[in-house]
């Protein structure tokens, strides 16, 4: 009879253990994440792109710095030349005075008269040069109360500067009650409001500080946008054109604050200027109350809604243009200062809320 093969429990358990161990190794291998290197590489590419962008911005800033230094050097050279011319005029005046003192003969009256006339002409020319040196690069004469000449940090440089001035009804007063009351006053009384008068004086002060060789444009905005100089929308004006400049200020003085505030439309119009401005000066008193899609018949608006309209307006603004904000704060709009400060920081501009006695 054939002998049966013996069955051992040890051999079966050993095979089970080996199979389970091998299966566990396979399971661990499947679970382990294999794309770590790929993720790291993707992150490195993103960081490299950001570094490259920052390096490009630094190079662009260096180029602009060189241009500014060259401009300053040119102005310094002009000042030196003007000073030299003034000294030469002084020397010539002294020489003529010496000749006059030497003339003691009565029959030389005509020659003496000619010399006196020449001295008078030279003195007038000297006074003109001294006035030009005192004014520096001011494009327009302006003197506030006590000749206040401050607003530290405000950027007024650039070849082209755009002024955006809020002409909505809220520019009539800082108090909501007074705004409602003044809305029913005659236009002449509205234009005489202290808050609106300060805004116009601010425009005059800013214009007076622009470089003489630069260009400018003034837009008034409420629910619509218009140029201070009539029929000149989308066009630049030279600061040296005194007639156009004075006409723009005069037209601004005849503007009556009314309606709501559509900041989105004001920022959109900036896109149509060619070339784009180097600087934007925004004079306003709070967050917008309307947009291009807002129901104009609506009578109320909440704070969060105004913040949403502000974000929408900022998204329509061309990139790369510093926005300098002069805020005339009003009651009932506590988030305005924070929102406009962030806009100034984001665009590398400046933000300030001038005192009641400025300019």
Coordinates of N, CA, C and O in Angstrom, one line a residue, residues 32 38-40 44 53 55 91 102 143 161 175 185 196 209 241 250-251 302 340 343 347:
X32 N 2.4 55.2 -2.5 CA 3.4 56.2 -2.5 C 3.2 57.1 -3.7 O 3.0 56.7 -4.8
X38 N 7.9 66.2 -10.1 CA 7.2 67.0 -11.1 C 6.6 68.3 -10.5 O 6.6 69.4 -11.0
X39 N 6.0 68.1 -9.3 CA 5.4 69.2 -8.5 C 6.4 70.2 -8.2 O 6.2 71.4 -8.3
X40 N 7.6 69.7 -7.7 CA 8.7 70.6 -7.3 C 9.1 71.4 -8.5 O 9.4 72.7 -8.5
X44 N 9.1 75.4 -9.0 CA 10.3 76.2 -9.4 C 10.1 77.1 -10.6 O 10.6 78.2 -10.7
X53 N 10.0 88.5 -13.5 CA 9.2 89.6 -13.5 C 9.7 90.8 -12.6 O 9.7 91.9 -13.0
X55 N 12.8 91.2 -11.7 CA 14.0 91.7 -12.3 C 13.7 92.7 -13.4 O 14.4 93.7 -13.6
X91 N 26.9 143.0 -13.9 CA 28.2 143.6 -14.3 C 28.0 144.7 -15.3 O 28.7 145.8 -15.2
X102 N 31.1 159.2 -14.5 CA 32.2 160.0 -15.1 C 31.7 161.1 -16.0 O 32.5 162.0 -16.4
X143 N -1.3 131.0 -4.9 CA -1.0 131.3 -3.5 C -2.2 131.0 -2.6 O -3.2 131.7 -2.8
X161 N -0.1 114.2 -17.2 CA -0.8 114.0 -15.9 C -2.3 114.2 -16.1 O -2.7 115.2 -16.7
X175 N -21.5 116.6 5.4 CA -22.6 116.0 6.1 C -23.7 115.6 5.1 O -24.1 116.4 4.2
X185 N -30.8 124.1 -3.4 CA -30.4 125.5 -3.5 C -30.1 125.9 -4.9 O -29.9 125.0 -5.8
X196 N -16.6 122.3 -2.3 CA -16.4 122.3 -3.7 C -15.4 123.4 -4.1 O -14.5 123.2 -5.0
X209 N 2.0 123.3 -10.0 CA 3.2 122.6 -9.6 C 3.7 121.6 -10.8 O 4.7 120.9 -10.6
X241 N 0.4 126.3 -22.7 CA -0.7 127.0 -23.3 C -1.6 127.6 -22.3 O -2.6 127.0 -21.8
X250 N -11.6 128.1 -15.6 CA -12.8 128.9 -15.6 C -14.0 128.0 -15.8 O -15.0 128.2 -15.1
X251 N -13.9 127.0 -16.7 CA -15.1 126.1 -16.9 C -15.3 125.3 -15.7 O -16.5 124.9 -15.4
X302 N -26.1 100.2 -0.2 CA -25.4 99.8 1.0 C -23.9 99.9 0.9 O -23.3 100.1 -0.2
X340 N -9.3 103.5 -0.9 CA -8.5 104.4 -1.8 C -7.0 104.3 -1.4 O -6.1 104.4 -2.2
X343 N -5.8 101.3 -3.2 CA -5.6 101.6 -4.6 C -4.3 102.3 -4.8 O -3.5 102.0 -5.8
X347 N -1.0 100.7 -7.0 CA -0.6 101.4 -8.2 C 0.7 102.2 -8.0 O 1.1 102.9 -9.0

